[in-house]
mmCIF file of C-alpha atoms in Angstrom:
data_model
loop_
_atom_site.group_PDB
_atom_site.id
_atom_site.type_symbol
_atom_site.label_atom_id
_atom_site.label_comp_id
_atom_site.label_asym_id
_atom_site.label_seq_id
_atom_site.Cartn_x
_atom_site.Cartn_y
_atom_site.Cartn_z
ATOM 1 C CA UNK A 162 93.726 155.247 76.025
ATOM 2 C CA UNK A 163 96.794 153.846 74.356
ATOM 3 C CA UNK A 164 98.886 154.434 77.438
ATOM 4 C CA UNK A 165 96.224 152.854 79.634
ATOM 5 C CA UNK A 166 96.107 149.750 77.475
ATOM 6 C CA UNK A 167 99.881 149.469 77.531
ATOM 7 C CA UNK A 168 99.966 149.912 81.301
ATOM 8 C CA UNK A 169 97.257 147.288 81.835
ATOM 9 C CA UNK A 170 98.835 144.555 79.670
ATOM 10 C CA UNK A 171 101.711 143.742 82.019
ATOM 11 C CA UNK A 172 99.249 143.327 84.879
ATOM 12 C CA UNK A 173 97.327 140.701 82.913
ATOM 13 C CA UNK A 174 100.527 138.856 82.011
ATOM 14 C CA UNK A 175 101.759 138.981 85.567
ATOM 15 C CA UNK A 176 98.459 137.648 86.853
ATOM 16 C CA UNK A 177 98.572 134.816 84.308
ATOM 17 C CA UNK A 178 101.991 133.748 85.460
ATOM 18 C CA UNK A 179 100.876 133.826 89.096
ATOM 19 C CA UNK A 180 97.863 131.630 88.396
ATOM 20 C CA UNK A 181 99.891 129.141 86.373
ATOM 21 C CA UNK A 182 102.544 128.806 89.095
ATOM 22 C CA UNK A 183 99.855 128.482 91.733
ATOM 23 C CA UNK A 184 98.199 125.680 89.806
ATOM 24 C CA UNK A 185 101.478 123.899 89.221
ATOM 25 C CA UNK A 186 102.174 123.975 92.936
ATOM 26 C CA UNK A 187 99.339 121.476 93.267
ATOM 27 C CA UNK A 188 101.061 118.954 90.994
ATOM 28 C CA UNK A 189 101.326 115.935 93.304
ATOM 29 C CA UNK A 190 104.001 113.303 92.650
ATOM 30 C CA UNK A 191 103.811 109.805 94.077
ATOM 31 C CA UNK A 192 106.064 106.808 93.475
ATOM 32 C CA UNK A 193 104.798 103.545 94.927
ATOM 33 C CA UNK A 194 107.519 100.978 95.540
ATOM 34 C CA UNK A 195 106.937 97.253 95.878
ATOM 35 C CA UNK A 196 109.355 94.429 96.651
ATOM 36 C CA UNK A 197 109.664 90.888 95.385
ATOM 37 C CA UNK A 198 112.105 88.097 96.050
ATOM 38 C CA UNK A 199 112.912 85.789 93.165
ATOM 39 C CA UNK A 200 113.603 82.078 93.376
ATOM 40 C CA UNK A 201 115.541 80.396 90.588
ATOM 41 C CA UNK A 202 114.687 76.836 89.604
ATOM 42 C CA UNK A 203 117.509 74.531 88.521
ATOM 43 C CA UNK A 204 116.787 71.001 87.348
ATOM 44 C CA UNK A 205 119.132 68.093 87.907
ATOM 45 C CA UNK A 206 117.289 65.304 86.114
ATOM 46 C CA UNK A 207 119.577 62.493 87.282
ATOM 47 C CA UNK A 208 120.900 61.376 90.604
ATOM 48 C CA UNK A 209 122.843 58.255 89.602
ATOM 49 C CA UNK A 210 121.320 56.471 87.980
ATOM 50 C CA UNK A 211 118.498 58.369 86.371
ATOM 51 C CA UNK A 212 117.291 55.558 84.133
ATOM 52 C CA UNK A 213 117.325 51.822 83.787
ATOM 53 C CA UNK A 214 117.187 49.831 80.489
ATOM 54 C CA UNK A 215 113.466 50.553 80.310
ATOM 55 C CA UNK A 216 112.938 54.016 81.745
ATOM 56 C CA UNK A 217 114.151 57.488 80.790
ATOM 57 C CA UNK A 218 113.365 60.646 82.748
ATOM 58 C CA UNK A 219 113.118 64.028 81.013
ATOM 59 C CA UNK A 220 112.920 67.298 82.935
ATOM 60 C CA UNK A 221 110.441 69.405 81.005
ATOM 61 C CA UNK A 222 109.098 72.402 82.933
ATOM 62 C CA UNK A 223 109.589 74.955 84.273
ATOM 63 C CA UNK A 224 112.884 75.681 82.567
ATOM 64 C CA UNK A 225 116.098 75.853 84.545
ATOM 65 C CA UNK A 226 116.905 79.404 85.505
ATOM 66 C CA UNK A 227 113.256 80.468 85.653
ATOM 67 C CA UNK A 228 112.291 82.787 88.519
ATOM 68 C CA UNK A 229 109.353 82.463 90.890
ATOM 69 C CA UNK A 230 108.353 84.670 93.839
ATOM 70 C CA UNK A 231 107.836 83.066 97.272
ATOM 71 C CA UNK A 232 104.322 82.084 98.228
ATOM 72 C CA UNK A 233 103.323 81.142 94.697
ATOM 73 C CA UNK A 234 102.493 77.653 93.508
ATOM 74 C CA UNK A 235 104.548 76.375 90.588
ATOM 75 C CA UNK A 236 103.559 73.314 88.566
ATOM 76 C CA UNK A 237 106.498 71.034 87.787
ATOM 77 C CA UNK A 238 106.186 68.466 85.031
ATOM 78 C CA UNK A 239 108.586 65.722 84.015
ATOM 79 C CA UNK A 240 108.076 62.974 81.470
ATOM 80 C CA UNK A 241 108.872 59.322 82.187
ATOM 81 C CA UNK A 242 109.233 57.250 79.024
ATOM 82 C CA UNK A 243 109.186 53.491 78.601
ATOM 83 C CA UNK A 244 111.988 52.399 76.266
ATOM 84 C CA UNK A 245 111.891 49.039 74.528
ATOM 85 C CA UNK A 246 115.267 47.334 74.754
ATOM 86 C CA UNK A 247 115.575 44.001 72.966
ATOM 87 C CA UNK A 248 118.598 42.990 75.037
ATOM 88 C CA UNK A 249 116.602 43.141 78.242
ATOM 89 C CA UNK A 250 113.177 42.251 76.935
ATOM 90 C CA UNK A 251 113.082 38.987 78.891
ATOM 91 C CA UNK A 252 112.841 41.007 82.084
ATOM 92 C CA UNK A 253 109.468 42.297 80.981
ATOM 93 C CA UNK A 254 107.850 45.038 79.013
ATOM 94 C CA UNK A 255 106.084 46.970 81.753
ATOM 95 C CA UNK A 256 107.121 48.626 85.000
ATOM 96 C CA UNK A 257 104.661 49.764 87.687
ATOM 97 C CA UNK A 258 105.752 52.780 89.740
ATOM 98 C CA UNK A 259 104.701 54.817 92.731
ATOM 99 C CA UNK A 260 105.792 58.447 93.129
ATOM 100 C CA UNK A 261 107.358 59.954 96.256
ATOM 101 C CA UNK A 262 108.188 63.644 96.708
ATOM 102 C CA UNK A 263 110.245 65.154 99.516
ATOM 103 C CA UNK A 264 111.854 68.514 100.286
ATOM 104 C CA UNK A 265 114.976 69.428 102.221
ATOM 105 C CA UNK A 266 116.132 72.791 103.543
ATOM 106 C CA UNK A 267 114.169 76.011 103.821
ATOM 107 C CA UNK A 268 110.745 76.451 105.352
ATOM 108 C CA UNK A 269 107.156 76.986 104.298
ATOM 109 C CA UNK A 270 107.287 74.561 101.378
ATOM 110 C CA UNK A 271 104.471 72.271 100.318
ATOM 111 C CA UNK A 272 104.210 69.712 97.541
ATOM 112 C CA UNK A 273 101.195 67.987 96.016
ATOM 113 C CA UNK A 274 101.321 65.150 93.497
ATOM 114 C CA UNK A 275 98.711 66.056 90.896
ATOM 115 C CA UNK A 276 99.042 62.957 88.726
ATOM 116 C CA UNK A 277 99.689 60.137 88.847
ATOM 117 C CA UNK A 278 100.629 58.822 92.272
ATOM 118 C CA UNK A 279 100.842 55.284 90.910
ATOM 119 C CA UNK A 280 101.001 54.092 87.325
ATOM 120 C CA UNK A 281 102.415 51.568 84.924
ATOM 121 C CA UNK A 282 104.269 52.414 81.729
ATOM 122 C CA UNK A 283 104.672 49.742 79.107
ATOM 123 C CA UNK A 284 105.958 48.897 75.646
ATOM 124 C CA UNK A 285 104.737 47.642 73.228
ATOM 125 C CA UNK A 286 101.160 48.943 73.618
ATOM 126 C CA UNK A 287 99.775 45.402 73.355
ATOM 127 C CA UNK A 288 101.336 44.497 76.715
ATOM 128 C CA UNK A 289 98.961 44.955 79.619
ATOM 129 C CA UNK A 290 99.664 46.299 83.091
ATOM 130 C CA UNK A 291 98.020 44.953 86.208
ATOM 131 C CA UNK A 292 97.045 46.675 89.480
ATOM 132 C CA UNK A 293 98.102 50.150 88.305
ATOM 133 C CA UNK A 294 96.640 52.598 85.754
ATOM 134 C CA UNK A 295 98.348 51.872 82.405
ATOM 135 C CA UNK A 296 100.137 54.494 80.325
ATOM 136 C CA UNK A 297 101.383 53.484 76.906
ATOM 137 C CA UNK A 298 105.070 54.309 76.455
ATOM 138 C CA UNK A 299 105.241 57.493 78.572
ATOM 139 C CA UNK A 300 103.548 59.495 81.295
ATOM 140 C CA UNK A 301 103.843 63.038 82.672
ATOM 141 C CA UNK A 302 104.478 63.287 86.402
ATOM 142 C CA UNK A 303 102.841 66.546 87.553
ATOM 143 C CA UNK A 304 103.644 68.056 90.941
ATOM 144 C CA UNK A 305 102.509 71.372 92.438
ATOM 145 C CA UNK A 306 105.121 73.036 94.642
ATOM 146 C CA UNK A 307 104.299 76.052 96.789
ATOM 147 C CA UNK A 308 107.465 78.107 97.083
ATOM 148 C CA UNK A 309 108.692 78.674 100.647
ATOM 149 C CA UNK A 310 111.794 80.468 101.906
ATOM 150 C CA UNK A 311 115.424 79.458 102.058
ATOM 151 C CA UNK A 312 117.282 77.108 99.764
ATOM 152 C CA UNK A 313 115.674 73.735 99.204
ATOM 153 C CA UNK A 314 115.830 70.645 97.069
ATOM 154 C CA UNK A 315 112.692 68.906 95.895
ATOM 155 C CA UNK A 316 113.396 65.232 95.265
ATOM 156 C CA UNK A 317 111.170 62.912 93.249
ATOM 157 C CA UNK A 318 111.698 59.165 93.499
ATOM 158 C CA UNK A 319 109.968 56.747 91.152
ATOM 159 C CA UNK A 320 109.736 53.502 93.087
ATOM 160 C CA UNK A 321 109.358 50.406 90.948
ATOM 161 C CA UNK A 322 107.221 47.757 92.579
ATOM 162 C CA UNK A 323 108.571 44.585 91.029
ATOM 163 C CA UNK A 324 111.921 44.329 92.763
ATOM 164 C CA UNK A 325 115.369 43.418 91.459
ATOM 165 C CA UNK A 326 116.453 44.023 87.886
ATOM 166 C CA UNK A 327 114.820 47.444 87.825
ATOM 167 C CA UNK A 328 116.218 50.754 88.997
ATOM 168 C CA UNK A 329 114.090 53.362 90.730
ATOM 169 C CA UNK A 330 114.918 56.623 88.957
ATOM 170 C CA UNK A 331 115.487 59.655 91.174
ATOM 171 C CA UNK A 332 115.564 63.235 89.968
ATOM 172 C CA UNK A 333 115.457 66.563 91.768
ATOM 173 C CA UNK A 334 115.374 70.309 91.295
ATOM 174 C CA UNK A 335 116.920 72.988 93.498
ATOM 175 C CA UNK A 336 115.084 76.210 94.204
ATOM 176 C CA UNK A 337 117.503 78.879 95.390
ATOM 177 C CA UNK A 338 117.543 82.582 96.109
ATOM 178 C CA UNK A 339 115.078 82.767 98.967
ATOM 179 C CA UNK A 340 117.779 83.883 101.360
ATOM 180 C CA UNK A 341 117.695 87.409 99.911
ATOM 181 C CA UNK A 342 115.056 89.824 101.181
ATOM 182 C CA UNK A 343 114.173 93.523 100.802
ATOM 183 C CA UNK A 344 112.162 95.305 103.489
ATOM 184 C CA UNK A 345 111.481 98.878 104.562
ATOM 185 C CA UNK A 346 110.262 100.216 101.214
ATOM 186 C CA UNK A 347 107.807 103.095 101.618
ATOM 187 C CA UNK A 348 105.812 105.098 99.094
ATOM 188 C CA UNK A 349 107.470 108.430 98.281
ATOM 189 C CA UNK A 350 105.160 111.360 97.612
ATOM 190 C CA UNK A 351 105.451 115.103 97.399
ATOM 191 C CA UNK A 352 103.901 118.292 95.994
ATOM 192 C CA UNK A 353 105.951 120.222 93.470
ATOM 193 C CA UNK A 354 106.492 123.844 94.463
ATOM 194 C CA UNK A 355 106.404 125.132 90.900
ATOM 195 C CA UNK A 356 110.168 125.583 90.452
ATOM 196 C CA UNK A 357 113.262 123.399 90.582
ATOM 197 C CA UNK A 358 113.525 119.634 90.245
ATOM 198 C CA UNK A 359 111.371 117.236 92.254
ATOM 199 C CA UNK A 360 113.103 114.399 94.111
ATOM 200 C CA UNK A 361 112.733 111.973 96.980
ATOM 201 C CA UNK A 362 114.599 108.995 98.453
ATOM 202 C CA UNK A 363 114.133 106.154 100.902
ATOM 203 C CA UNK A 364 116.577 104.057 102.913
ATOM 204 C CA UNK A 365 115.741 100.336 102.802
ATOM 205 C CA UNK A 366 116.964 97.026 104.193
ATOM 206 C CA UNK A 367 118.556 94.326 102.031
ATOM 207 C CA UNK A 368 119.339 91.013 103.676
ATOM 208 C CA UNK A 369 121.629 88.499 101.983
ATOM 209 C CA UNK A 370 123.496 85.607 103.628
ATOM 210 C CA UNK A 371 126.765 86.601 101.942
ATOM 211 C CA UNK A 372 125.965 90.315 101.586
ATOM 212 C CA UNK A 373 125.571 90.272 97.780
ATOM 213 C CA UNK A 374 122.480 90.373 95.570
ATOM 214 C CA UNK A 375 121.135 91.149 92.116
ATOM 215 C CA UNK A 376 118.534 93.882 91.648
ATOM 216 C CA UNK A 377 115.855 94.526 89.014
ATOM 217 C CA UNK A 378 113.576 97.594 88.928
ATOM 218 C CA UNK A 379 110.430 97.439 86.786
ATOM 219 C CA UNK A 380 107.739 100.050 86.260
ATOM 220 C CA UNK A 381 105.891 102.151 83.662
ATOM 221 C CA UNK A 382 108.135 103.468 80.903
ATOM 222 C CA UNK A 383 107.834 105.695 77.869
ATOM 223 C CA UNK A 384 110.486 106.435 75.231
ATOM 224 C CA UNK A 385 113.121 104.701 77.345
ATOM 225 C CA UNK A 386 112.350 106.502 80.620
ATOM 226 C CA UNK A 387 110.554 105.553 83.779
ATOM 227 C CA UNK A 388 107.516 107.829 83.987
ATOM 228 C CA UNK A 389 104.971 109.217 86.402
ATOM 229 C CA UNK A 390 101.539 109.103 84.783
ATOM 230 C CA UNK A 391 98.261 110.987 84.921
ATOM 231 C CA UNK A 392 96.128 109.583 82.124
ATOM 232 C CA UNK A 393 97.926 110.299 78.857
ATOM 233 C CA UNK A 394 100.266 112.845 80.475
ATOM 234 C CA UNK A 395 103.671 111.571 81.566
ATOM 235 C CA UNK A 396 106.632 112.941 83.511
ATOM 236 C CA UNK A 397 110.015 111.262 82.927
ATOM 237 C CA UNK A 398 111.812 110.313 86.144
ATOM 238 C CA UNK A 399 115.268 108.928 86.830
ATOM 239 C CA UNK A 400 115.424 106.090 89.359
ATOM 240 C CA UNK A 401 118.592 105.388 91.346
ATOM 241 C CA UNK A 402 119.888 102.634 93.617
ATOM 242 C CA UNK A 403 122.629 102.925 96.200
ATOM 243 C CA UNK A 404 124.225 99.994 98.014
ATOM 244 C CA UNK A 405 124.475 102.098 101.152
ATOM 245 C CA UNK A 406 122.164 104.537 102.885
ATOM 246 C CA UNK A 407 121.767 108.051 101.478
ATOM 247 C CA UNK A 408 122.146 109.154 97.865
ATOM 248 C CA UNK A 409 125.874 109.846 97.623
ATOM 249 C CA UNK A 410 127.467 107.525 95.054
ATOM 250 C CA UNK A 411 124.158 106.123 93.820
ATOM 251 C CA UNK A 412 123.789 104.265 90.492
ATOM 252 C CA UNK A 413 121.266 105.116 87.792
ATOM 253 C CA UNK A 414 118.746 102.450 86.814
ATOM 254 C CA UNK A 415 118.189 103.059 83.097
ATOM 255 C CA UNK A 416 114.768 101.640 82.289
ATOM 256 C CA UNK A 417 115.654 100.928 78.655
ATOM 257 C CA UNK A 418 119.195 99.611 78.833
ATOM 258 C CA UNK A 419 120.121 98.792 82.404
ATOM 259 C CA UNK A 420 117.167 98.339 84.756
ATOM 260 C CA UNK A 421 119.195 95.850 86.779
ATOM 261 C CA UNK A 422 122.370 95.712 88.833
ATOM 262 C CA UNK A 423 124.382 92.519 89.310
ATOM 263 C CA UNK A 424 126.616 91.515 92.193
ATOM 264 C CA UNK A 425 125.638 94.440 94.418
ATOM 265 C CA UNK A 426 127.334 94.294 97.819
ATOM 266 C CA UNK A 427 126.478 95.738 101.201
ATOM 267 C CA UNK A 428 123.517 93.598 102.250
ATOM 268 C CA UNK A 429 122.994 92.759 105.908
ATOM 269 C CA UNK A 430 124.310 89.257 106.557
ATOM 270 C CA UNK A 431 122.901 88.338 109.965
ATOM 271 C CA UNK A 432 119.350 89.686 110.266
ATOM 272 C CA UNK A 433 116.494 89.624 107.716
ATOM 273 C CA UNK A 434 115.234 93.057 108.793
ATOM 274 C CA UNK A 435 118.721 94.537 109.276
ATOM 275 C CA UNK A 436 118.094 94.712 113.045
ATOM 276 C CA UNK A 437 115.750 97.620 112.401
ATOM 277 C CA UNK A 438 118.278 99.557 110.331
ATOM 278 C CA UNK A 439 118.940 100.070 106.614
ATOM 279 C CA UNK A 440 121.671 99.071 104.175
ATOM 280 C CA UNK A 441 120.631 100.647 100.851
ATOM 281 C CA UNK A 442 118.746 103.547 99.287
ATOM 282 C CA UNK A 443 116.318 103.968 96.394
ATOM 283 C CA UNK A 444 115.663 107.446 95.012
ATOM 284 C CA UNK A 445 114.146 109.319 92.053
ATOM 285 C CA UNK A 446 114.249 112.733 90.400
ATOM 286 C CA UNK A 447 112.035 114.600 87.920
ATOM 287 C CA UNK A 448 113.489 117.622 86.093
ATOM 288 C CA UNK A 449 111.906 121.075 86.290
ATOM 289 C CA UNK A 450 111.792 121.295 82.485
ATOM 290 C CA UNK A 451 109.658 118.135 82.313
ATOM 291 C CA UNK A 452 107.406 119.246 85.165
ATOM 292 C CA UNK A 453 106.673 122.563 83.447
ATOM 293 C CA UNK A 454 105.515 120.715 80.339
ATOM 294 C CA UNK A 455 102.504 118.953 81.880
ATOM 295 C CA UNK A 456 99.186 120.145 83.344
ATOM 296 C CA UNK A 457 98.669 120.056 87.117
ATOM 297 C CA UNK A 458 97.319 116.875 88.657
ATOM 298 C CA UNK A 459 98.315 113.742 90.552
ATOM 299 C CA UNK A 460 101.041 111.780 88.771
ATOM 300 C CA UNK A 461 101.903 108.302 90.029
ATOM 301 C CA UNK A 462 104.006 105.254 89.192
ATOM 302 C CA UNK A 463 104.599 101.860 90.783
ATOM 303 C CA UNK A 464 108.174 100.594 90.682
ATOM 304 C CA UNK A 465 108.681 96.927 91.597
ATOM 305 C CA UNK A 466 112.118 95.974 92.888
ATOM 306 C CA UNK A 467 113.160 92.324 92.718
ATOM 307 C CA UNK A 468 116.221 91.031 94.567
ATOM 308 C CA UNK A 469 117.788 87.609 94.084
ATOM 309 C CA UNK A 470 121.069 85.840 94.699
ATOM 310 C CA UNK A 471 123.781 86.690 92.149
#
């Protein structure tokens, strides 16, 4: 009986290992990749001159350097303030304005003046305006801009309606970065065999007028690593970017310390879809040791890649 028990034990252990490996072979890995293009907003609040003795223009929001994806609507706000100036007070204490907005360059842009299209700012408050809605001392000009493609300038002109002696302030903001585009990203899935590392890669197209771009990769992280997730269970993965096709010479995108690359070269310079080809590669790898430490199941992650002009 003792010998029989000893002979039977290895069979149980062997069967256990077979079942575990069989189950692990059904561990499905899927990385979903998305692409965004970022537009940077840069204010230039004056275009000589920006103010007269009575009027000062302040660029308030959004902040210069802020990023916005194409197709979204961004609300721009600037404040126009009436300044009392004793030297010029004989010219009057109020100025009625109308607002004009125009765009140049790029395509697919739209602008809407939210408020006000016409107004009068005055100082001191006891002075009345006529014909236009009065605003004591200052008013916010609010404009909705739907981001298009290409590089464009949105110009706002405040036309005074009482003629000489008053300057019509002009200010503008540039929205740049729309010339860069990423296409060809596909979801990368696979079933782990039960041994060895798991990995996959995808060639993609990066278009940039001068061939250069900045890159940012964002996705779920845990303890400084990108991760595939299945509920509370997580598998660390390393994500890589290469400025050419294939994985040779690729750069690691460290989710904690360096999720971005600056001044990457190699983008296609003449066609937004790389004439049907590819110029770069994104890839990932999960280590066998990490895969063995989680139960079988479907583990997924969505990595968003944003490209912009350097």
